[in-house]
Tab-separated table of C-alpha atoms and ligand atoms in Angstrom:
chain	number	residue	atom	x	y	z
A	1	UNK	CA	-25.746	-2.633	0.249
A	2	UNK	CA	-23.544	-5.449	1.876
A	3	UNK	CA	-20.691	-4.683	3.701
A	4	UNK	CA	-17.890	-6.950	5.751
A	5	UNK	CA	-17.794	-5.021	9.193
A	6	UNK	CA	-15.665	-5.545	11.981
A	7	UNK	CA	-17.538	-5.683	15.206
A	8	UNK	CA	-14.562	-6.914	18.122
A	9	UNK	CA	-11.420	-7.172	17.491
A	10	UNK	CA	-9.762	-10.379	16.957
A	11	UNK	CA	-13.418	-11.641	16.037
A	12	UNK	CA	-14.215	-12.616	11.987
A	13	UNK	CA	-15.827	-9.681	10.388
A	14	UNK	CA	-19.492	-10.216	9.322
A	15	UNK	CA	-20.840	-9.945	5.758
A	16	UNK	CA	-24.063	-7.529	6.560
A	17	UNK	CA	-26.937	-5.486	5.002
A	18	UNK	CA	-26.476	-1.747	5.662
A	19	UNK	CA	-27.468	1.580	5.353
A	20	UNK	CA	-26.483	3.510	1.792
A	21	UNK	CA	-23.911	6.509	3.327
A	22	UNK	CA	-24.738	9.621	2.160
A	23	UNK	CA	-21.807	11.670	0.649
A	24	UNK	CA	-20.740	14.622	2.434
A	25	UNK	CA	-19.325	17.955	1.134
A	26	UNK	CA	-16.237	17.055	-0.447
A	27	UNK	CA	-17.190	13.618	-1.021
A	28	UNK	CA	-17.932	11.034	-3.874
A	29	UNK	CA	-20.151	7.836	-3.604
A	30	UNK	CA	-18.884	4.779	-5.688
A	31	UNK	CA	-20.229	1.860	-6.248
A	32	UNK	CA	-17.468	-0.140	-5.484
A	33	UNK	CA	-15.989	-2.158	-8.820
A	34	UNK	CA	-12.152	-3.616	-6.426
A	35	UNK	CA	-10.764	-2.917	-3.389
A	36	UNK	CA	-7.423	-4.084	-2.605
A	37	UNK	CA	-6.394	-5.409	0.680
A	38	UNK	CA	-3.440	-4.156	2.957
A	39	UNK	CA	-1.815	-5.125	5.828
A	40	UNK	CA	-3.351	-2.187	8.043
A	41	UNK	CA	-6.760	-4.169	7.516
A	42	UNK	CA	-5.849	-7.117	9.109
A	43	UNK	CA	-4.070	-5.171	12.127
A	44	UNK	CA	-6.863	-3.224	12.703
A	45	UNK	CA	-9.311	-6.486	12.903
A	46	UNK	CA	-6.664	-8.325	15.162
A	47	UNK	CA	-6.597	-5.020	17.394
A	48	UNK	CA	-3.206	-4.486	17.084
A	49	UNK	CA	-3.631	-1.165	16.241
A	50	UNK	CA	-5.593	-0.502	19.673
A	51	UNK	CA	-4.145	2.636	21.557
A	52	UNK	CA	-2.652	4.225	17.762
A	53	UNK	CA	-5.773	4.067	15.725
A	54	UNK	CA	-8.890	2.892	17.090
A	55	UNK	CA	-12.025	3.832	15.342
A	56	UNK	CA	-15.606	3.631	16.377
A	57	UNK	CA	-17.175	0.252	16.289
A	58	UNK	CA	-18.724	-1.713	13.795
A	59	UNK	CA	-16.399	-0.515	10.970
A	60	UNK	CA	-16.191	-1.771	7.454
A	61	UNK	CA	-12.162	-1.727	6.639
A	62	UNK	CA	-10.353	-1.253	3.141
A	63	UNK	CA	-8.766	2.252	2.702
A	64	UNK	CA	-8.599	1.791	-1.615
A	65	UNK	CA	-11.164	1.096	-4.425
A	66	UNK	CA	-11.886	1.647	-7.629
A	67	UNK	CA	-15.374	1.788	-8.844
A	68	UNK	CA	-18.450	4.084	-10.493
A	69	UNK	CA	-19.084	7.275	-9.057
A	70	UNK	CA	-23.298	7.140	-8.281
A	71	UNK	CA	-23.744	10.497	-6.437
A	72	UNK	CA	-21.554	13.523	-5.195
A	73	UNK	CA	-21.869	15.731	-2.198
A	74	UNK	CA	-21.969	19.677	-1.820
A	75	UNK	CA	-19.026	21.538	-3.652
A	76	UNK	CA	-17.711	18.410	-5.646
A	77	UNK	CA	-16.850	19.480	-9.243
A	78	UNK	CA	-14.252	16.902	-9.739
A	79	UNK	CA	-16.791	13.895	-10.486
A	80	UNK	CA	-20.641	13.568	-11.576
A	81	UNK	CA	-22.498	10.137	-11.406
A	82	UNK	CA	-21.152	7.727	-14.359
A	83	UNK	CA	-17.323	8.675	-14.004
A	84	UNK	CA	-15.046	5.387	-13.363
A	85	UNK	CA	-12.792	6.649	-10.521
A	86	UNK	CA	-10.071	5.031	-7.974
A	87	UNK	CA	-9.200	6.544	-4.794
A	88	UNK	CA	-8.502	6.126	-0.800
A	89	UNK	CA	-11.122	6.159	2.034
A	90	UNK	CA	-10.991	9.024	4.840
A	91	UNK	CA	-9.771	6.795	7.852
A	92	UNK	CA	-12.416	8.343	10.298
A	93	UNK	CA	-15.310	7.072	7.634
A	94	UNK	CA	-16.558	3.380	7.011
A	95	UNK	CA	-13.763	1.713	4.465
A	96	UNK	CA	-13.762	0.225	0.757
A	97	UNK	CA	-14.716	-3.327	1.312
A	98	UNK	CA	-18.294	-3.233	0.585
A	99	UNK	CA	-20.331	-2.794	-1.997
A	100	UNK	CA	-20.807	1.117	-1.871
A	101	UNK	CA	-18.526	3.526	-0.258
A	102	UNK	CA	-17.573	6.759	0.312
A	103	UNK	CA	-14.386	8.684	-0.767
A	104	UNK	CA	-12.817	12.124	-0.439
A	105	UNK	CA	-12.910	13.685	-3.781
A	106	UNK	CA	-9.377	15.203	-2.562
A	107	UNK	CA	-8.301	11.372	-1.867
A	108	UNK	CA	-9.299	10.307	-5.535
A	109	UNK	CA	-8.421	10.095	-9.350
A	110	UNK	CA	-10.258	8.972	-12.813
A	111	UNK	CA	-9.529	5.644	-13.743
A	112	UNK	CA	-7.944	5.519	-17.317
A	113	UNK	CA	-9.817	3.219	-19.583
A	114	UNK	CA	-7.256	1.058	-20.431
A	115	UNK	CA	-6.326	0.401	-16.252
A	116	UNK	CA	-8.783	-2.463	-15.117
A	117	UNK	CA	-10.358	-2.009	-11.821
A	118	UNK	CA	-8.368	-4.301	-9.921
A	119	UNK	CA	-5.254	-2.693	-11.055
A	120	UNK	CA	-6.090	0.602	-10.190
A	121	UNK	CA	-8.088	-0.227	-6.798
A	122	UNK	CA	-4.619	-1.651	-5.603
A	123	UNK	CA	-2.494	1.869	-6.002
A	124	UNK	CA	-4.106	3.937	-3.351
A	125	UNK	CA	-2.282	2.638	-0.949
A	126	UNK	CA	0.928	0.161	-2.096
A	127	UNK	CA	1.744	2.466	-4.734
A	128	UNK	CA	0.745	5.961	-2.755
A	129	UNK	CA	3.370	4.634	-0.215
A	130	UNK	CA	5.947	3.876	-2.699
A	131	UNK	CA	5.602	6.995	-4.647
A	132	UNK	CA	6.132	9.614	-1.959
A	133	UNK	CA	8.768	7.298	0.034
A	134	UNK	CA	11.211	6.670	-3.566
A	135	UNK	CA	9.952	9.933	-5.595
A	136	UNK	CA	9.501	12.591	-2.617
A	137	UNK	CA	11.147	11.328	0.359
A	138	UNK	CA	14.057	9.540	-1.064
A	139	UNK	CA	14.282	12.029	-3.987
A	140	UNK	CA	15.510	9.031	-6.002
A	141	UNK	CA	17.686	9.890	-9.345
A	142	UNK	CA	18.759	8.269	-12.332
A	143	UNK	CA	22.506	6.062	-11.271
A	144	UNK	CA	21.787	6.302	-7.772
A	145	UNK	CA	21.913	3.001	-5.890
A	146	UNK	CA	18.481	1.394	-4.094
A	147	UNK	CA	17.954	-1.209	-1.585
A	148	UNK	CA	14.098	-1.922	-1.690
A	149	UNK	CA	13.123	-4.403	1.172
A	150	UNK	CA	10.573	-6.809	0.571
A	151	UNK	CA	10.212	-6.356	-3.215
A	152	UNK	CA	7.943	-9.235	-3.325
A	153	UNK	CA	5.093	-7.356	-1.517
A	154	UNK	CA	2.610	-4.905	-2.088
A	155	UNK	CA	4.751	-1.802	-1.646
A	156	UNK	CA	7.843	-3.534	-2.379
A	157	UNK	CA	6.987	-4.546	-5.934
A	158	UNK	CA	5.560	-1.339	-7.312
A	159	UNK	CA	8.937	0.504	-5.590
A	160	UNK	CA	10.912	-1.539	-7.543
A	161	UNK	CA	9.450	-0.601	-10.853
A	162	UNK	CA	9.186	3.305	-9.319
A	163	UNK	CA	12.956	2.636	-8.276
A	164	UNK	CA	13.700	1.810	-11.929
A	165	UNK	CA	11.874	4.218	-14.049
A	166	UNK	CA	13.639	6.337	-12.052
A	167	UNK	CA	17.150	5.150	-13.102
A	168	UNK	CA	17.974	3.701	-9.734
A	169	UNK	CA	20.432	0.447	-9.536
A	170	UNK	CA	17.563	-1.567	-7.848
A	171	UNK	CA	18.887	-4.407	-5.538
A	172	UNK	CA	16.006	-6.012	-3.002
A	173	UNK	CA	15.696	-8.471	-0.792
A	174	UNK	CA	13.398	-11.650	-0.353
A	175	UNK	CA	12.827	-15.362	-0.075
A	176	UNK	CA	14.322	-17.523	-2.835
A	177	UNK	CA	11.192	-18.312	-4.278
A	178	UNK	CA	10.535	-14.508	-5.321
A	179	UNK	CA	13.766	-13.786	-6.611
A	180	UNK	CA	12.497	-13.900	-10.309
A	181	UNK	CA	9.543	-12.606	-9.325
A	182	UNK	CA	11.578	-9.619	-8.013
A	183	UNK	CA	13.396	-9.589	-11.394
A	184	UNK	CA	10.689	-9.468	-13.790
A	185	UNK	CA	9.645	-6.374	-11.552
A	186	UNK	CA	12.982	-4.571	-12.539
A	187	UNK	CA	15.334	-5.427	-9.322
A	188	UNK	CA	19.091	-5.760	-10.673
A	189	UNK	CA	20.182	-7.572	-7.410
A	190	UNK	CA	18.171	-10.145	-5.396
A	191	UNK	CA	19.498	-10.823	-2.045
A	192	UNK	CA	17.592	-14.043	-0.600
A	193	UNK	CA	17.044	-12.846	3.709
A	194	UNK	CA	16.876	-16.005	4.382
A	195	UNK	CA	20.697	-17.375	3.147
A	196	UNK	CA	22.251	-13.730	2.919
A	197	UNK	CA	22.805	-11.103	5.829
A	198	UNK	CA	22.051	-7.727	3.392
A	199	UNK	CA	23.535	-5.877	6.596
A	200	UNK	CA	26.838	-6.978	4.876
A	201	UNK	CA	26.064	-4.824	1.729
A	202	UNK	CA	27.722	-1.407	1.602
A	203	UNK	CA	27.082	2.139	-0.896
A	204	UNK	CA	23.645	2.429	-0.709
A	205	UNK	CA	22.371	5.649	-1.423
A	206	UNK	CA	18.648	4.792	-0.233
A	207	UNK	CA	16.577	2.145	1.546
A	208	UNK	CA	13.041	1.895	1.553
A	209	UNK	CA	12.103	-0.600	4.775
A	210	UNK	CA	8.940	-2.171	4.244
A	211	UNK	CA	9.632	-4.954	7.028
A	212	UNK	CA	10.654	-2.467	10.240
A	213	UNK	CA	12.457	-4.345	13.666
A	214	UNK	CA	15.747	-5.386	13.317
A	215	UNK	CA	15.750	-5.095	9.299
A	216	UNK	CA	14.932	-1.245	9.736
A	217	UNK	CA	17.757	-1.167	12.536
A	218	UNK	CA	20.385	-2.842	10.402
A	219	UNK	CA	19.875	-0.937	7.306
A	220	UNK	CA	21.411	2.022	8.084
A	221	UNK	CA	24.874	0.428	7.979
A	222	UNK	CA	24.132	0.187	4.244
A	223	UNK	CA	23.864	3.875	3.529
A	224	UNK	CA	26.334	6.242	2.217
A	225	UNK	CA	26.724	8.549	4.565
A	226	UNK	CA	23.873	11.226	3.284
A	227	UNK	CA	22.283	8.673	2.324
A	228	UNK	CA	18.998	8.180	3.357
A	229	UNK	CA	16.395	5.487	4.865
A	230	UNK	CA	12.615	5.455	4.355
A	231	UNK	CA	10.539	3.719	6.322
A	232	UNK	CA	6.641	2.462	6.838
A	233	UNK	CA	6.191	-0.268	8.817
A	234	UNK	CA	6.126	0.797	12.605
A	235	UNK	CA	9.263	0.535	13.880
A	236	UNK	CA	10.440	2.330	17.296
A	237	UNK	CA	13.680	3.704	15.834
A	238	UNK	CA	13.974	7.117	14.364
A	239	UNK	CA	17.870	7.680	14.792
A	240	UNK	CA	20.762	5.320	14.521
A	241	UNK	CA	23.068	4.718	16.860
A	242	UNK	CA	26.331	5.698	15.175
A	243	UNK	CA	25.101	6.990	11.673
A	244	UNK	CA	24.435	10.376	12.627
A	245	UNK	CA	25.753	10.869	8.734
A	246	UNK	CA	22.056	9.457	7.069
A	247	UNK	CA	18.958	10.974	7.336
A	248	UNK	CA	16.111	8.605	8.660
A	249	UNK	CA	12.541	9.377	7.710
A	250	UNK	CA	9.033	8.060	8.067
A	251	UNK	CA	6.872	8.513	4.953
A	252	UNK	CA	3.853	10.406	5.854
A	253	UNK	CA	1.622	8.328	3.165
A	254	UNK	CA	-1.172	10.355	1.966
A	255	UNK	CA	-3.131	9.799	-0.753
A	256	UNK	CA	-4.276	13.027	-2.766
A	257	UNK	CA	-5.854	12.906	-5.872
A	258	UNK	CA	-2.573	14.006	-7.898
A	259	UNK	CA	-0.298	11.116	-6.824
A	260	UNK	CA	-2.667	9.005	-7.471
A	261	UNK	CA	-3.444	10.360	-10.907
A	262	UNK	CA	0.602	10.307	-11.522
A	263	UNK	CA	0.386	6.168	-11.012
A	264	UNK	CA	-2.590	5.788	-12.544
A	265	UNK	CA	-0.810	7.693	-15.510
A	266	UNK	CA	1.991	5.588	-15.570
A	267	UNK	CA	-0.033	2.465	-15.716
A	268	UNK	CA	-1.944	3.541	-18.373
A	269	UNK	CA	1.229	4.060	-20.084
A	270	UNK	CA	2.527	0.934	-19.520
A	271	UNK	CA	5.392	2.005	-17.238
A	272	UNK	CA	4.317	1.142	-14.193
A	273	UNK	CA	2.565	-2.983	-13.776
A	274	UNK	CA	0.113	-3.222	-11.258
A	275	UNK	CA	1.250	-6.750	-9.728
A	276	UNK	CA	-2.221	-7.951	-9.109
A	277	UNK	CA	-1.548	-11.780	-8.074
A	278	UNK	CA	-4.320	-12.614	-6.075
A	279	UNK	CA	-8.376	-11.726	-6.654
A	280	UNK	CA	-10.640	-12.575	-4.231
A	281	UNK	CA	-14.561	-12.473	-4.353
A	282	UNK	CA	-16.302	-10.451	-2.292
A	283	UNK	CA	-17.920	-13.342	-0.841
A	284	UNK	CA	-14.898	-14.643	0.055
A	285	UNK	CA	-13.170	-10.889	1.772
A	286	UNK	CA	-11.514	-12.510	5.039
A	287	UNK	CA	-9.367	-14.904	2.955
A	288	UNK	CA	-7.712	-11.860	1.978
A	289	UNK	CA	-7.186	-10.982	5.155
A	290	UNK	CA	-5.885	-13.912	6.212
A	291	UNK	CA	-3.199	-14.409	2.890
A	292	UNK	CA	-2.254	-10.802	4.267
A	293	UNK	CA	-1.408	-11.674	7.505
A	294	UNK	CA	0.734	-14.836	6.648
A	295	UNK	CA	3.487	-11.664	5.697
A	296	UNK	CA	4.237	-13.721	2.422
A	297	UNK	CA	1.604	-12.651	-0.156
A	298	UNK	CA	2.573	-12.059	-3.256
A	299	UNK	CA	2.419	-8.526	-4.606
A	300	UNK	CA	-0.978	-7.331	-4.336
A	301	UNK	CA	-4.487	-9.139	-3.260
A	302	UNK	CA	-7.579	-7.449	-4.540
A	303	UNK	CA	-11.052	-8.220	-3.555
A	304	UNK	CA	-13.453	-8.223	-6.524
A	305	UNK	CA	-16.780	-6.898	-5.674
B	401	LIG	N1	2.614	3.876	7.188
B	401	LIG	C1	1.836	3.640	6.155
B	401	LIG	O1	1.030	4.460	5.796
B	401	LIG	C2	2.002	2.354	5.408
B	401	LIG	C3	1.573	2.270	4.083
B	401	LIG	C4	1.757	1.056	3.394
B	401	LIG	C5	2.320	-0.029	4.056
B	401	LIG	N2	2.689	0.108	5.347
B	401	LIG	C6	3.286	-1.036	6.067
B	401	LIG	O2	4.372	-1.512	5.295
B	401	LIG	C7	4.473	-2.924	5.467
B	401	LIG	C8	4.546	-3.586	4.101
B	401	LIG	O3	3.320	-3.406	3.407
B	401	LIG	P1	3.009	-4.293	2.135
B	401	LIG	O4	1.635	-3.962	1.662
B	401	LIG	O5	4.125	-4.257	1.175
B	401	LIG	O6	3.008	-5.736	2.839
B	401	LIG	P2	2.875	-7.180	2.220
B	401	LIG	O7	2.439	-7.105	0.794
B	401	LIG	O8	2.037	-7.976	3.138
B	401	LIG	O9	4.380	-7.742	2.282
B	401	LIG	C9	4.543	-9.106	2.096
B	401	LIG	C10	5.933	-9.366	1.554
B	401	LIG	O10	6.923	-9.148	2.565
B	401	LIG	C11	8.016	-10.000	2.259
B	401	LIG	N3	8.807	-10.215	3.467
B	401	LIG	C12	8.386	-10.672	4.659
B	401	LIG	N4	9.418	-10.677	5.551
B	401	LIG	C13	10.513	-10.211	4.884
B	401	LIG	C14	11.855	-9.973	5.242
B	401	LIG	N5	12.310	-10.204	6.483
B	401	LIG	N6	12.687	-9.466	4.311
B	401	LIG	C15	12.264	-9.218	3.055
B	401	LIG	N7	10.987	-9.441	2.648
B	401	LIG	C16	10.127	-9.921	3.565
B	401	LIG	C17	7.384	-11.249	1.729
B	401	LIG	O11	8.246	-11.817	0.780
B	401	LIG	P3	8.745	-13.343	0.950
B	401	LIG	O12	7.500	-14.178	0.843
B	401	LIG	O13	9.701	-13.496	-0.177
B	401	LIG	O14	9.335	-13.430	2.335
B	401	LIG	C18	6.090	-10.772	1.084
B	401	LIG	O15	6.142	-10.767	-0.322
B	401	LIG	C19	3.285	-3.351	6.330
B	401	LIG	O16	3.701	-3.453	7.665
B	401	LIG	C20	2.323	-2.195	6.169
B	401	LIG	O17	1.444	-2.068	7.262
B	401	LIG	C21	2.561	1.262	6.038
């Protein structure tokens, strides 16, 4: 089977031949249909991960797929060869973009017939993230208010759609050019970063920060006081200084096979779009890579194997 694989950081992966992995107990081979692209994959090429996360050399990247199940390993009842599943690569194991991989049955769900690969490939992560920041961290509720940064991205535009079903008042931020974007998603309020300070903006009861740095350090003015900021890009802060009145968490995004189910659920239904903008052939992996690291794609890029 081919597989991109990283072999220095900061060099261009390499498209190669390699071994078929053999599923372990626990785990599910799939024959990989999508795998979506996320910004961890291009930090861990460019080595900016070095010293957090640094695995073993060559490495095919991609954490999420969605493909056909060809063989199981000891003690996995979940799954038999022939079921359509999507799910989340262990991080110590090779990664998703390639044509075969292996996943934790623990880390994985059954695709729904009526979810297209691509769709449900791009959930393990982006919407894993979403859901347990807005549903389990934030504890959002119907009439509370939501500041959702980046709506435009990955993360960002499946929270605002989780933000809504919810009942939230969804405002978000972004560039001009997303704002409709943003509200076809289900964001009430668009603030544009790059005209309006959102630091201004006060009675929050949440913010998910997507973007970290100074936007993560200035949101916490927003909040109510209990309110409560979620965060996932790194960021250095975990306290503010004078909002000892909001509670400042890191999402600890996991996927297990019943979140993912849950969105995979709600896309079947209908409820929840999978905001698949850009597909990329497997031929053509590092342009996803690239488009990820200009910080301005679009929702989410998918590479179609
Ligand atoms: N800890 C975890 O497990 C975890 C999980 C998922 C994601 N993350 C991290 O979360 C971050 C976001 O992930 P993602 O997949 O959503 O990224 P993404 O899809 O690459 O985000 C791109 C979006 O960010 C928007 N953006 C850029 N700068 C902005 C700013 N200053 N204010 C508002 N919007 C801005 C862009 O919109 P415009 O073009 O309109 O500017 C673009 O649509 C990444 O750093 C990722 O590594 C962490």
């Amino acid at each position: 089977m081919r597989a991109w694989r990283l072999h220095d950081y900061g060099q261009p992966l390499r498209l190669e031949e390699c071994a078929l992995a053999q599923p372990g107990p626990g785990e599910a081979r799939v024959r990989v249909a999508a795998a979506s692209v996320n910004p961890i994959d291009w930090k861990l090429s460019a080595g900016l991960l070095r010293g957090v996360f640094e695995p073993q050399l060559p490495r095919v990247l991609g954490r999420d797929c969605a493909g056909t199940v060809d063989a199981v390993g000891p003690g996995v009842t979940e799954f038999a060869p022939g079921d359509e599943i999507a799910g989340v690569a262990d991080m110590a194991r090779d990664g998703t973009h390639a044509e075969c991989c292996v996943l934790p049955a623990a880390q994985a769900a059954r695709r729904p017939a009526n979810v297209p690969p691509d769709a449900a490939a791009a959930l393990g992560v982006a919407g894993v993230s979403a859901y347990i920041a807005l549903v389990e961290v934030a504890k959002i509720t119907s009439g509370v208010h939501l500041l959702v940064h980046a709506g435009a991205g990955g993360v960002g535009s499946l929270a605002l759609q989780i933000g809504r079903q919810l009942g939230a008042e969804v405002s978000t931020t972004c560039s001009a050019a997303n704002a409709d974007y943003c509200r076809s998603l289900g964001a009430h309020h668009v603030i544009d970063y790059t005209a309006e300070d959102f630091a201004t903006l006060r009675g929050f009861d949440a913010v998910l920060d997507t973007v970290g740095g100074a936007v993560h350090e200035r949101s916490a003015a927003v909040l109510k006081p209990g309110g409560t900021l979620v965060w996932l890009a790194a960021a250095p802060f975990d306290a503010m200084p004078g909002r000892n009145d909001v509670r400042v968490v890191r999402a600890d995004v996991r996927c297990t096979a019943d979140r993912l189910a849950t969105l995979l659920e709600w896309a079947a239904r209908g409820t929840l779009r999978v905001p698949v903008e850009t597909r990329i052939p497997f031929a053509d992996a590092p342009r996803g890579y690239a488009l990820s690291r200009t910080g301005h794609a679009r929702g989410k890029i998918v590479i179609l194997t």
